[in-house]
Coordinates of C-alpha atoms in Angstrom, one line a residue:
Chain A
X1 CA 37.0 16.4 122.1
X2 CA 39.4 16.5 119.2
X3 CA 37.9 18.0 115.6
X4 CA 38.9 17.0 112.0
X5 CA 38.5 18.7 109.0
X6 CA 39.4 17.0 105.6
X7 CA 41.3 18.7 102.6
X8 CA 38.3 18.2 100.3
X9 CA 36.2 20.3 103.0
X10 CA 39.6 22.6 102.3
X11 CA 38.8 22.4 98.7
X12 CA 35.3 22.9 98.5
X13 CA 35.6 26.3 100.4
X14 CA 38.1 27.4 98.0
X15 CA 41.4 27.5 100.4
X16 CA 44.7 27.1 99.4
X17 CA 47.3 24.5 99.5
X18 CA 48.9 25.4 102.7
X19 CA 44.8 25.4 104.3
X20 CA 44.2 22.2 103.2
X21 CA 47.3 20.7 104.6
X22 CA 46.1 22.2 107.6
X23 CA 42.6 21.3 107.5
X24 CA 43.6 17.6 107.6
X25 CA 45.4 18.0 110.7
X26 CA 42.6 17.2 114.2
X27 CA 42.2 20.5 116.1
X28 CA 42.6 20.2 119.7
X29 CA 40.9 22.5 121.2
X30 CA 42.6 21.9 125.1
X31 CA 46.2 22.6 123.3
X32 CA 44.0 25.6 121.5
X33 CA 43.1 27.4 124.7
X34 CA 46.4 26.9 126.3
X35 CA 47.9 28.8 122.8
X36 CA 44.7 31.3 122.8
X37 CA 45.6 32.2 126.8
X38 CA 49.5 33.1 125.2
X39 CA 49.2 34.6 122.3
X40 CA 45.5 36.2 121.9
X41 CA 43.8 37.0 125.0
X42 CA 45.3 39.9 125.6
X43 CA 44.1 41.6 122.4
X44 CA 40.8 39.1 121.4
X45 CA 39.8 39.2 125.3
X46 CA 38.5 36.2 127.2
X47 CA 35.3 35.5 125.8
X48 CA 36.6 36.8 122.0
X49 CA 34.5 39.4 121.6
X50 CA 37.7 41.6 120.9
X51 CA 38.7 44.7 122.9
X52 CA 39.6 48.5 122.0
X53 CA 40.2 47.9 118.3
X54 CA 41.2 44.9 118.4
X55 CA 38.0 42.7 116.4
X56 CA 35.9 40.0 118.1
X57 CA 36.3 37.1 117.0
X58 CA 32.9 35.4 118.2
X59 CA 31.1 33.6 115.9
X60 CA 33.5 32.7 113.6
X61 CA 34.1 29.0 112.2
X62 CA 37.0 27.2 112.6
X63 CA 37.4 27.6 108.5
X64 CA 37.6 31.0 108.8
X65 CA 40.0 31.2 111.5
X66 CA 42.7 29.0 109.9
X67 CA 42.3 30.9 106.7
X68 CA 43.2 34.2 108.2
X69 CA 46.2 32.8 110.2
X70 CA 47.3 31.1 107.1
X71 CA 47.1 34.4 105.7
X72 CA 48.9 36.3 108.4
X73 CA 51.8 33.9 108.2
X74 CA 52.4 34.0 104.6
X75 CA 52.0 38.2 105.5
X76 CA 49.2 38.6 103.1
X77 CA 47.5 41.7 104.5
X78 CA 44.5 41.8 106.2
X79 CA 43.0 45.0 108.1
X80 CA 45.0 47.6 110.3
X81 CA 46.3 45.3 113.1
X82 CA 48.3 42.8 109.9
X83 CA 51.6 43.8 111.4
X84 CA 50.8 42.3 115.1
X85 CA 49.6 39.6 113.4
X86 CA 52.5 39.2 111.4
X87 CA 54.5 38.7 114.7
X88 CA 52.4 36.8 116.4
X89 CA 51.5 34.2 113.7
X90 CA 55.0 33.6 112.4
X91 CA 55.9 30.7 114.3
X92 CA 52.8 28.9 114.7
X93 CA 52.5 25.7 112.8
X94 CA 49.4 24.6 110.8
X95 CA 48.9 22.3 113.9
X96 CA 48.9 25.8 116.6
X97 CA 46.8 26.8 113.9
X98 CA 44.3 24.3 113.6
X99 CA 44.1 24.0 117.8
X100 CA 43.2 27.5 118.2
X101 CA 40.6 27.1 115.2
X102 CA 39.3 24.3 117.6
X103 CA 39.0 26.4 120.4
X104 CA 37.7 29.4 118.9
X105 CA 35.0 28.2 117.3
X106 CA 34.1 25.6 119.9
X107 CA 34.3 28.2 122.7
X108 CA 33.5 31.7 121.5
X109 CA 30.0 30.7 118.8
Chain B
X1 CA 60.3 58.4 152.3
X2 CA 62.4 55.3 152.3
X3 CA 60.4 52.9 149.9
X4 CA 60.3 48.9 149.8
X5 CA 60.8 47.8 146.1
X6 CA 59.5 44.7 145.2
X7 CA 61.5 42.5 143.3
X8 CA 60.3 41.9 139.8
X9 CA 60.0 37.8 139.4
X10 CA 58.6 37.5 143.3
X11 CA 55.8 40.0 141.9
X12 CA 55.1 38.3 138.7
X13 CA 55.0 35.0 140.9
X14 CA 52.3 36.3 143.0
X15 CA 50.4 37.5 140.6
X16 CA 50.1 34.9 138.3
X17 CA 48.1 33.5 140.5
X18 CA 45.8 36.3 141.3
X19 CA 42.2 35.9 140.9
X20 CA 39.3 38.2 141.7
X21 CA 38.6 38.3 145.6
X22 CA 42.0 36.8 146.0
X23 CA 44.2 38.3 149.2
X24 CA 47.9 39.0 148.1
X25 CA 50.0 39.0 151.3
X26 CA 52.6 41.6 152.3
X27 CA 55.7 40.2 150.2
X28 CA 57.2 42.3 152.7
X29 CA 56.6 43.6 156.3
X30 CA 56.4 47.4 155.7
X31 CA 53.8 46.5 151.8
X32 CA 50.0 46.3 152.6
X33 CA 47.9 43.3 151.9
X34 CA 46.1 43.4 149.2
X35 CA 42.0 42.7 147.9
X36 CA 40.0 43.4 145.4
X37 CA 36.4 43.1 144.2
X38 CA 34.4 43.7 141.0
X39 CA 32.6 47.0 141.1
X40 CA 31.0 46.8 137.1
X41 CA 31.2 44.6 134.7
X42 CA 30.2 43.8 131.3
X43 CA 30.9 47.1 130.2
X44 CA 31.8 48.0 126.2
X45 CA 35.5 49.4 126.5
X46 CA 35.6 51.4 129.9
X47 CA 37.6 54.3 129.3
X48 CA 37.9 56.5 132.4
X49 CA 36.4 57.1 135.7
X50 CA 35.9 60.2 137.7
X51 CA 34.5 60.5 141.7
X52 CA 32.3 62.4 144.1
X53 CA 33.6 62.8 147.2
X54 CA 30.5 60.2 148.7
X55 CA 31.8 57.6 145.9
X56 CA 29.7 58.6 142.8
X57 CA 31.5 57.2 140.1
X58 CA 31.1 59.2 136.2
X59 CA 32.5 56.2 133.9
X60 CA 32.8 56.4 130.3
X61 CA 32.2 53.7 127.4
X62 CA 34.3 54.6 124.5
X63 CA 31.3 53.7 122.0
X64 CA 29.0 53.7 124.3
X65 CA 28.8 57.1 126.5
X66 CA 28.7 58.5 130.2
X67 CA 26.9 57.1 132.9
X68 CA 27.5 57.5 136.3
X69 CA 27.2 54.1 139.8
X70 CA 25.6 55.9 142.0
X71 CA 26.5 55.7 145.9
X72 CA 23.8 52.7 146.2
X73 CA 25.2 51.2 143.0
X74 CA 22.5 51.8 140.8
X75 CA 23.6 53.0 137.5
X76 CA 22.3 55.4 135.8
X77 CA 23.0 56.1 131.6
X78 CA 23.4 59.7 130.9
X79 CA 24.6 60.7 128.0
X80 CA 24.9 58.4 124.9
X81 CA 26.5 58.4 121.5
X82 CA 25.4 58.2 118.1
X83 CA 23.3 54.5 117.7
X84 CA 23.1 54.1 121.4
X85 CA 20.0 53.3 123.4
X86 CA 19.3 53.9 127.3
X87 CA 20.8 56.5 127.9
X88 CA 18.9 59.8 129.2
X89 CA 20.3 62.1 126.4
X90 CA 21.7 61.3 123.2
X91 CA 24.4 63.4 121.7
X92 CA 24.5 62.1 117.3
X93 CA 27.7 63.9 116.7
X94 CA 29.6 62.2 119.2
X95 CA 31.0 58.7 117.7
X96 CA 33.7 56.2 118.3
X97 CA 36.0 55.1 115.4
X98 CA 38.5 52.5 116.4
X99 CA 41.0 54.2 118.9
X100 CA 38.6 57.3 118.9
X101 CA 35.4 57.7 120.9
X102 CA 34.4 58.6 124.4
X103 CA 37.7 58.3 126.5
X104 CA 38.4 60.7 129.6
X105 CA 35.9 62.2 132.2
X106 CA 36.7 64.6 134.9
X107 CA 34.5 66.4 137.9
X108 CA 35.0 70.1 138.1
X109 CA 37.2 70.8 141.6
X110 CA 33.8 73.1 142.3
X111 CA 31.1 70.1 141.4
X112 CA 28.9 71.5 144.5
X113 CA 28.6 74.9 143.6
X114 CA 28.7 74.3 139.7
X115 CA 27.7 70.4 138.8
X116 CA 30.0 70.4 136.0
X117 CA 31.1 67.3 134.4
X118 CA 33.8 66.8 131.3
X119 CA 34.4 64.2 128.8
X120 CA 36.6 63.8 125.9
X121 CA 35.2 62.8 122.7
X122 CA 35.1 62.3 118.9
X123 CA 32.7 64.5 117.2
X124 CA 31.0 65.3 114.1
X125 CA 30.0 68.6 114.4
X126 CA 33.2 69.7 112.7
X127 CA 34.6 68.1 109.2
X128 CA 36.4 65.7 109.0
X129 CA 35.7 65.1 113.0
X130 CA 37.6 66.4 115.9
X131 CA 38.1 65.8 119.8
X132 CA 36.2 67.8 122.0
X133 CA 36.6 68.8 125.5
X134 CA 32.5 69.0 126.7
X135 CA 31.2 70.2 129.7
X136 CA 27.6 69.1 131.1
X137 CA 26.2 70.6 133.9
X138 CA 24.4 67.0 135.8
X139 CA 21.3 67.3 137.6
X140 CA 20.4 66.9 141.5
X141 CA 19.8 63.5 141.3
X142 CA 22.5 62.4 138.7
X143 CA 20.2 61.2 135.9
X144 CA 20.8 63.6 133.4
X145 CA 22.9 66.2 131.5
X146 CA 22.4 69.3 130.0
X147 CA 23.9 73.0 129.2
X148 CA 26.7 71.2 126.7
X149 CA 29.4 73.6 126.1
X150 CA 32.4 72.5 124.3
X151 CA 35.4 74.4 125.7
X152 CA 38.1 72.8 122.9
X153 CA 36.6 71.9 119.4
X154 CA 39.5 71.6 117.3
X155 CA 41.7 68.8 118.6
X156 CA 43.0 66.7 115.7
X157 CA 41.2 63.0 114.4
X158 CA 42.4 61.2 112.2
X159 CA 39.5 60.7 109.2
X160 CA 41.1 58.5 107.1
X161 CA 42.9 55.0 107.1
X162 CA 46.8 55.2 106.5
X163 CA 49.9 53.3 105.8
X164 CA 50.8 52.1 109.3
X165 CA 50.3 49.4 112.0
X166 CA 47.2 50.1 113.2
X167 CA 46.4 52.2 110.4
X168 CA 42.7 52.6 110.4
X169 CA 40.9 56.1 110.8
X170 CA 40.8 57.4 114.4
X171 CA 44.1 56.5 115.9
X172 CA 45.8 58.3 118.2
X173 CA 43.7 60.5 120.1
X174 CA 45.1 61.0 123.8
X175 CA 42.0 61.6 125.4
X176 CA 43.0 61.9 129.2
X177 CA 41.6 64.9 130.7
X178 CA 42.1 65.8 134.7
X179 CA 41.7 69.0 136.9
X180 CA 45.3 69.7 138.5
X181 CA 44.2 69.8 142.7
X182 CA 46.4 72.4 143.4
X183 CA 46.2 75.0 140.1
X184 CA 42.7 74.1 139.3
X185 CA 43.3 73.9 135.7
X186 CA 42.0 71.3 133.0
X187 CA 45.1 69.0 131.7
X188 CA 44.5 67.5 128.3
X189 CA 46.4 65.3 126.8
X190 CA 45.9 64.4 123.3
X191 CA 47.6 62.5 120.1
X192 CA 49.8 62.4 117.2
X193 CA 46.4 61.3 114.9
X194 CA 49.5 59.4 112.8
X195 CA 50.1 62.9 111.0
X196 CA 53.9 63.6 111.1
X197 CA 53.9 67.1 111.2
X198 CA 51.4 67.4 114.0
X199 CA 53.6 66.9 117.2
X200 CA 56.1 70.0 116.3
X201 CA 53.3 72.4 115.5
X202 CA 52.3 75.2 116.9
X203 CA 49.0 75.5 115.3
X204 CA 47.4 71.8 115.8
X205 CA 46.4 70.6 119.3
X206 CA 47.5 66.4 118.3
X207 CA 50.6 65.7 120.3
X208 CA 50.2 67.8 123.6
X209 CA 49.3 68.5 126.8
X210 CA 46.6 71.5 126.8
X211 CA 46.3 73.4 130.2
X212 CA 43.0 75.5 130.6
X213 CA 40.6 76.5 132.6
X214 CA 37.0 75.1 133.0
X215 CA 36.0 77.2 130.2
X216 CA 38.8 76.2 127.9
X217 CA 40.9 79.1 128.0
X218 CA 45.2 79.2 128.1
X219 CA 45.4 78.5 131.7
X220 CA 47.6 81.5 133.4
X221 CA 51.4 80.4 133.3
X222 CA 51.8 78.4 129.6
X223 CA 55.0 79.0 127.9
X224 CA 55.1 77.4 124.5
X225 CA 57.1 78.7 122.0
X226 CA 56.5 82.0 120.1
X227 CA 53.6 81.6 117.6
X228 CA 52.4 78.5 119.4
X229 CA 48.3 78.3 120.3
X230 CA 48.5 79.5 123.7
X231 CA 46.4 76.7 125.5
X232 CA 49.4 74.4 124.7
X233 CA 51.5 73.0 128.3
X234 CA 54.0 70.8 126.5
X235 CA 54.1 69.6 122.4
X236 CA 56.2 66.9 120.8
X237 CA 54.5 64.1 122.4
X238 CA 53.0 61.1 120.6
X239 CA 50.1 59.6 122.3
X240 CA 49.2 60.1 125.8
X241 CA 47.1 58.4 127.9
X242 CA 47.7 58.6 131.2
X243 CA 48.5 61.6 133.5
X244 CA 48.4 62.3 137.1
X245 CA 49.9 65.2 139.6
X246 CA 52.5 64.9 142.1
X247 CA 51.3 64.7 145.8
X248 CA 52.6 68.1 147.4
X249 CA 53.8 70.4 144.8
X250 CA 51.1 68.9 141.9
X251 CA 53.4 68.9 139.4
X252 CA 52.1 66.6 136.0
X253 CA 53.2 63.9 135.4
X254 CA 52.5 61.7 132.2
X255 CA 52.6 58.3 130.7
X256 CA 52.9 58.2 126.8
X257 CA 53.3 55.3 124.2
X258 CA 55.8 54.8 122.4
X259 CA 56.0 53.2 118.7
X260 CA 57.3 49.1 118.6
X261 CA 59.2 50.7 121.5
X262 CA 60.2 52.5 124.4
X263 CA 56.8 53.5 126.5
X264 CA 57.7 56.7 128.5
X265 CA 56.9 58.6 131.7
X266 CA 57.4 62.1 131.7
X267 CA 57.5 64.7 134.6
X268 CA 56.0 68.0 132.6
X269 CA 56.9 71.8 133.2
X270 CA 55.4 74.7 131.3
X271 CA 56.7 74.9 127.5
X272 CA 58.5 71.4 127.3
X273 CA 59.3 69.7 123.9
X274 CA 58.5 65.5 124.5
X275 CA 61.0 65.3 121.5
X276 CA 58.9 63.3 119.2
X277 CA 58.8 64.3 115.5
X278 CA 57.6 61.6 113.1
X279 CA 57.9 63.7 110.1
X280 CA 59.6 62.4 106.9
X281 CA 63.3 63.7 105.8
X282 CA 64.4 64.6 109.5
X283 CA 67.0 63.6 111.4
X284 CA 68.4 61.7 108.7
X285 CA 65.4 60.2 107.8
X286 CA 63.8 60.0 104.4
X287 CA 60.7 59.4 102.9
X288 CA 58.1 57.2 105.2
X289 CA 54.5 55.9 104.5
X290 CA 51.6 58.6 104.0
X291 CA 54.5 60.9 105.7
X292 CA 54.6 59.4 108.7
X293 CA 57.4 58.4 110.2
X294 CA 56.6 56.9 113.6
X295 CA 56.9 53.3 113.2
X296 CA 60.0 53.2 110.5
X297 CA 62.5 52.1 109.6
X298 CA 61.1 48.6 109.3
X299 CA 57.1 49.1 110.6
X300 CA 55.7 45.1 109.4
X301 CA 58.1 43.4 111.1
X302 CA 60.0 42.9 114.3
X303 CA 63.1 44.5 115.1
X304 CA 65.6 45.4 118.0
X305 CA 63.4 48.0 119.9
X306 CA 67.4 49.7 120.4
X307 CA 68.2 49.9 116.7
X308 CA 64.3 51.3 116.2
X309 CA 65.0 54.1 118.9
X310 CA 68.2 54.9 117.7
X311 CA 66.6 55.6 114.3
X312 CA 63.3 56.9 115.2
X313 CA 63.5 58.3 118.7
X314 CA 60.5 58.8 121.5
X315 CA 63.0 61.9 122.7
X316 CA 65.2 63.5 119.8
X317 CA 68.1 64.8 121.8
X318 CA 70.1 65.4 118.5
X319 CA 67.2 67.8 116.6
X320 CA 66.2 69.1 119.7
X321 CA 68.8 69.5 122.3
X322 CA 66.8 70.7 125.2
X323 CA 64.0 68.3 124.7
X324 CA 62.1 67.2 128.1
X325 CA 64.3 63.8 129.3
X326 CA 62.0 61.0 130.3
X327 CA 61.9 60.1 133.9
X328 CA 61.6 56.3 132.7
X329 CA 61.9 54.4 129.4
X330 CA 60.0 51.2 129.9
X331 CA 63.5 48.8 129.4
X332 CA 62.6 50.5 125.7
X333 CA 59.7 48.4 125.2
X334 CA 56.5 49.2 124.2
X335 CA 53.6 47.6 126.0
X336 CA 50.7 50.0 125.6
X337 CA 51.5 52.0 129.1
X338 CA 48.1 54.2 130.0
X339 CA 46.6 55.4 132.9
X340 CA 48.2 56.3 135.8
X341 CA 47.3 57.6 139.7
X342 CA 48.8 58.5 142.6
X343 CA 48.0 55.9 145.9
X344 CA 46.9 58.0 148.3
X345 CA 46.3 57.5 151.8
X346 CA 48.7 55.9 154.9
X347 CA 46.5 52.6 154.2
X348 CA 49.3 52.2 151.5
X349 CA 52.1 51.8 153.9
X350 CA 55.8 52.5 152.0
X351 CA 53.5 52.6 148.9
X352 CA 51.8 55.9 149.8
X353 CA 52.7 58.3 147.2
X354 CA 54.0 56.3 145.0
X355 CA 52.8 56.2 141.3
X356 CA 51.1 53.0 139.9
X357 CA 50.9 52.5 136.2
X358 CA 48.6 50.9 134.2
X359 CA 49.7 49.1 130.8
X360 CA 47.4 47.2 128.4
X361 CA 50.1 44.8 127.0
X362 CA 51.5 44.1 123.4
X363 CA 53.9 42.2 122.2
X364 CA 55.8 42.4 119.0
X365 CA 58.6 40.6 117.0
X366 CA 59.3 38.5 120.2
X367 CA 58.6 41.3 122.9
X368 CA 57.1 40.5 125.6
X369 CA 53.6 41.7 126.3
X370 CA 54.2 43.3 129.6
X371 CA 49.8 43.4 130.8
X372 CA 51.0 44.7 134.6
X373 CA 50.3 47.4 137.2
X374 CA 54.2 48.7 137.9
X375 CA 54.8 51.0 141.1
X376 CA 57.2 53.7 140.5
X377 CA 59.1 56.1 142.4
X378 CA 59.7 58.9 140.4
X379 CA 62.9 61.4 141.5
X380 CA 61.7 64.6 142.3
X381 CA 63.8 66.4 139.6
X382 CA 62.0 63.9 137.1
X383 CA 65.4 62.5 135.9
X384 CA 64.7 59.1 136.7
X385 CA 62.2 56.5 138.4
X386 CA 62.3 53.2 139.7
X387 CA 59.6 50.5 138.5
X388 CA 58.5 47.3 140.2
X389 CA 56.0 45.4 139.4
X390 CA 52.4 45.9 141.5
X391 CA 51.2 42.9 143.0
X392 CA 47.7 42.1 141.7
X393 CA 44.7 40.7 143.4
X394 CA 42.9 40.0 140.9
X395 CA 43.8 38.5 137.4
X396 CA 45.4 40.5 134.5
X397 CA 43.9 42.5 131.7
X398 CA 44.4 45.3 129.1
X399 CA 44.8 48.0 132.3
X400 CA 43.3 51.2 130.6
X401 CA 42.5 53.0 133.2
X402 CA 43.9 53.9 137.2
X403 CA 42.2 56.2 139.3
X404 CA 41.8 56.8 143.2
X405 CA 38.5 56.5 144.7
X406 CA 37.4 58.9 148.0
X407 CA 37.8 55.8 149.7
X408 CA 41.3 55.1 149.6
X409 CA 40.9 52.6 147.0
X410 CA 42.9 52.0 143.9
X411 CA 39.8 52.0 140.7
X412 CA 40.7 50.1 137.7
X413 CA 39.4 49.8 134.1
X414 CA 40.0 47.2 132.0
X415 CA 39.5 46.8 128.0
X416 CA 37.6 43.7 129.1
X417 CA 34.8 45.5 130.4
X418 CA 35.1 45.5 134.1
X419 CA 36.2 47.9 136.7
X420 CA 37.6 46.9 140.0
X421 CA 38.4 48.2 143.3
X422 CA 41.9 47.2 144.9
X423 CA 42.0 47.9 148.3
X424 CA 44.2 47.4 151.3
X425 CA 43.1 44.6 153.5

């Protein structure tokens, strides 16, 4: 299953440039795991419901989880762990980003 | 004892692999075979674990509180924290705050004659919040606490949200807390609560290792400095979560994080300086964030975990000449290194005796994130150690917590809410 999500739903929820551009991108949720099992499980945990004091992450929309890793990357901060997400957001592109919105919200509700 | 060191990449191999029930096969003749099996699960942040000789197991919940798997495996919930339900008592003060909560439990070496049980928490009943050592005596049956005594009230938490990666309010806390089998005395090792000036002093309990007895007096032999609180072992250490003793001459030895880098292990003696003083304009540093110096130069972003050491150093040989040397510097990375246990038994083949090390695995500005057991063989003069990687049965997680079970088995705690038993086949 492959998910889309227009600009003008971008728009309408009041994201940025950068969000839109990577709203219109199809989230694949298979290539979202695969990024999820490298890069987040280790803090987010395998079902996402976050570990030590590191936040879960169930629940969340796939809106919300491309805004916040839009906002990591451009290192807007956000909460205590900002730094590690700095790092770890850095290199993704808004197509990483949109995957692991895919999966997230598709596999953690 | 000549020892069989497993090469790194063979171990990762194997492991990667691993899966719950899994057998690992010697990688080499004189290295056991390995199992494992799920002893609890869905569990909220298992913290520590603590035995009966007939397999009892105390376990803590760091926002949750103490219950105890009985022999049978029925579980029973015995003392809770503030908002909790099910359990037998309730304790309000007692709370968990990000990195804070309930963390370590420990048996008393006399649990027959006395029934005392210890756990390691955040409390209330002192502004702004400390860390408590308590003691509960447990009934017959282990369904219930009561007769709470708090032997140490006033270890440092941090109330307020700061400047810093992980920044938030209750960082920082230690919280490992085990009776020595040989001295008898309570070790309890605590943190830097992201305040600068608390690792060098002599007055606040964040940054040590406390050694008392059950009723949380200076145990008999501490030698900190003049003018220091006379329950402190060793001081200068940042946060320390793991800690085990020596097999034969019990001697402590610990595992402590270290800041974007180098996670060390430690062998303790009586009066020891760790070396670790984050406080601003020292050692050529200047001013830092809220005063804190312990993830400068550079603390948002990533950075050569040499030129971080070099300018904010776990062990400050230069201000402190005659600080403690670390057995082992994790290749100067930082991966979140925690608990920590002695295998125990012949079962273990060329393994027996040798220390396995938990780490929960983080990875920053390109590090990697290094979620492992390693096996070390720490020299006896504590001047150096050799790691390899322990091969898993089972798959990898945030390893918070390693203890030995009665039976010879190898208990394990992970962030992600399950404790295991690794055994030899």
């Amino acid at each position: 299953m492959r998910m889309l999500w227009g600009a003008a739903l971008a728009a309408g929820l009041g994201l940025g440039v950068a969000a839109a551009t990577a709203l219109a991108l199809e989230g694949d949720p298979a290539a979202g795991e695969a990024r999820y099992a490298e890069n987040c499980v280790n803090c987010h945990g395998r079902t996402g419901r976050g570990m030590a004091s590191f936040p879960s992450i169930q629940g969340r929309d796939a809106e919300f989880i491309v805004d916040r890793l839009l906002s990591y990357r451009a290192r807007e901060m956000v909460g205590a762990n900002s730094a590690l997400m700095f790092s770890l957001s850095e290199e993704l592109t808004d197509q990483q980003i949109v995957d692991l919105a895919a999966f997230i919200s598709t596999a953690f509700p | 004892m000549n020892r069989q060191i497993i090469p790194w990449s063979l171990c990762a191999a194997v492991a990667a692999g691993g899966l719950t029930g899994l057998s690992i096969g010697a990688a080499a003749a004189s290295t056991p075979s390995l199992t494992s099996s799920t002893v609890l699960s869905d569990l909220q942040d298992p913290w520590d674990m603590a035995f009966l000789p007939d397999g009892t197991m105390f376990f803590t919940e760091k926002c949750r509180g103490l219950s105890v798997r009985h022999e049978n495996g029925d579980v029973a919930h015995l003392l809770g924290m503030e908002g909790t339900d099910g359990f037998a008592e309730t304790a309000e003060d007692l709370f968990c705050d990000g990195q804070a909560g309930m963390l370590g439990v420990a048996v008393d070496p006399e649990f027959d004659d006395n029934r005392f049980v210890y756990i390691y928490s955040a409390s209330r009943l002192s502004e702004p919040g400390s860390n408590r050592v308590v003691r509960m005596v447990v009934n017959e049956d282990l369904t219930g606490v009561s007769d709470r005594t708090d032997i140490i009230d006033d270890i440092p938490y941090k109330p307020q949200a700061s400047d810093h990666p992980f920044g938030d309010s209750g960082a920082h806390n230690g919280g490992r807390i085990r009776f020595n089998p040989g001295s008898g005395n309570l070790y309890v090792t605590t943190g830097d609560t992201h305040a600068g000036h608390v690792p060098q002093s002599g007055t606040e309990l964040g940054g040590k290792v406390l050694r008392v007895d059950r009723n949380g007096n200076a145990a008999e032999g501490n030698a900190p400095p003049e003018g220091f609180d006379a329950r402190i072992y060793t001081y200068g250490h940042r946060n320390v979560q793991g800690i085990a003793f020596r097999p034969g001459d019990h001697t402590a030895v610990i595992s402590e994080h270290g800041p974007w880098h180098t996670d060390e292990i430690n062998v303790l003696f009586a009066g020891a300086n760790s070396g670790w003083d984050p406080r601003p304009n020292m050692a050529g540093r200047g001013d830092c964030p809220d005063d804190y110096c312990g993830y400068s130069p550079n603390q948002m972003e990533g950075m050569d975990p040499a030129e971080r050491a070099a300018w904010m150093p776990m062990t400050d040989f230069e201000t402190y000449p005659d600080a403690m040397a670390p057995a082992w510097e994790n290749n100067q990375l930082s991966q979140g290194i925690s608990g920590m246990a002695y295998l125990a038994g012949d079962q273990w083949g060329d393994w027996e005796d040798m220390l396995v090390v938990g780490y929960m695995g983080i990875g920053f500005g390109g590090t990697p994130v290094g979620q492992r057991i390693d096996l070390m063989d720490v020299a006896e003069d504590g001047s150096s150690a050799e790691a390899s990687e322990f091969p898993l049965p089972m798959g990898s997680g945030r390893f918070r917590s390693l203890v030995m079970g009665p039976d010879g088995a190898l208990y394990v705690a992970l962030d992600e809410g399950e404790i295991h038993r690794i055994s030899v086949e």
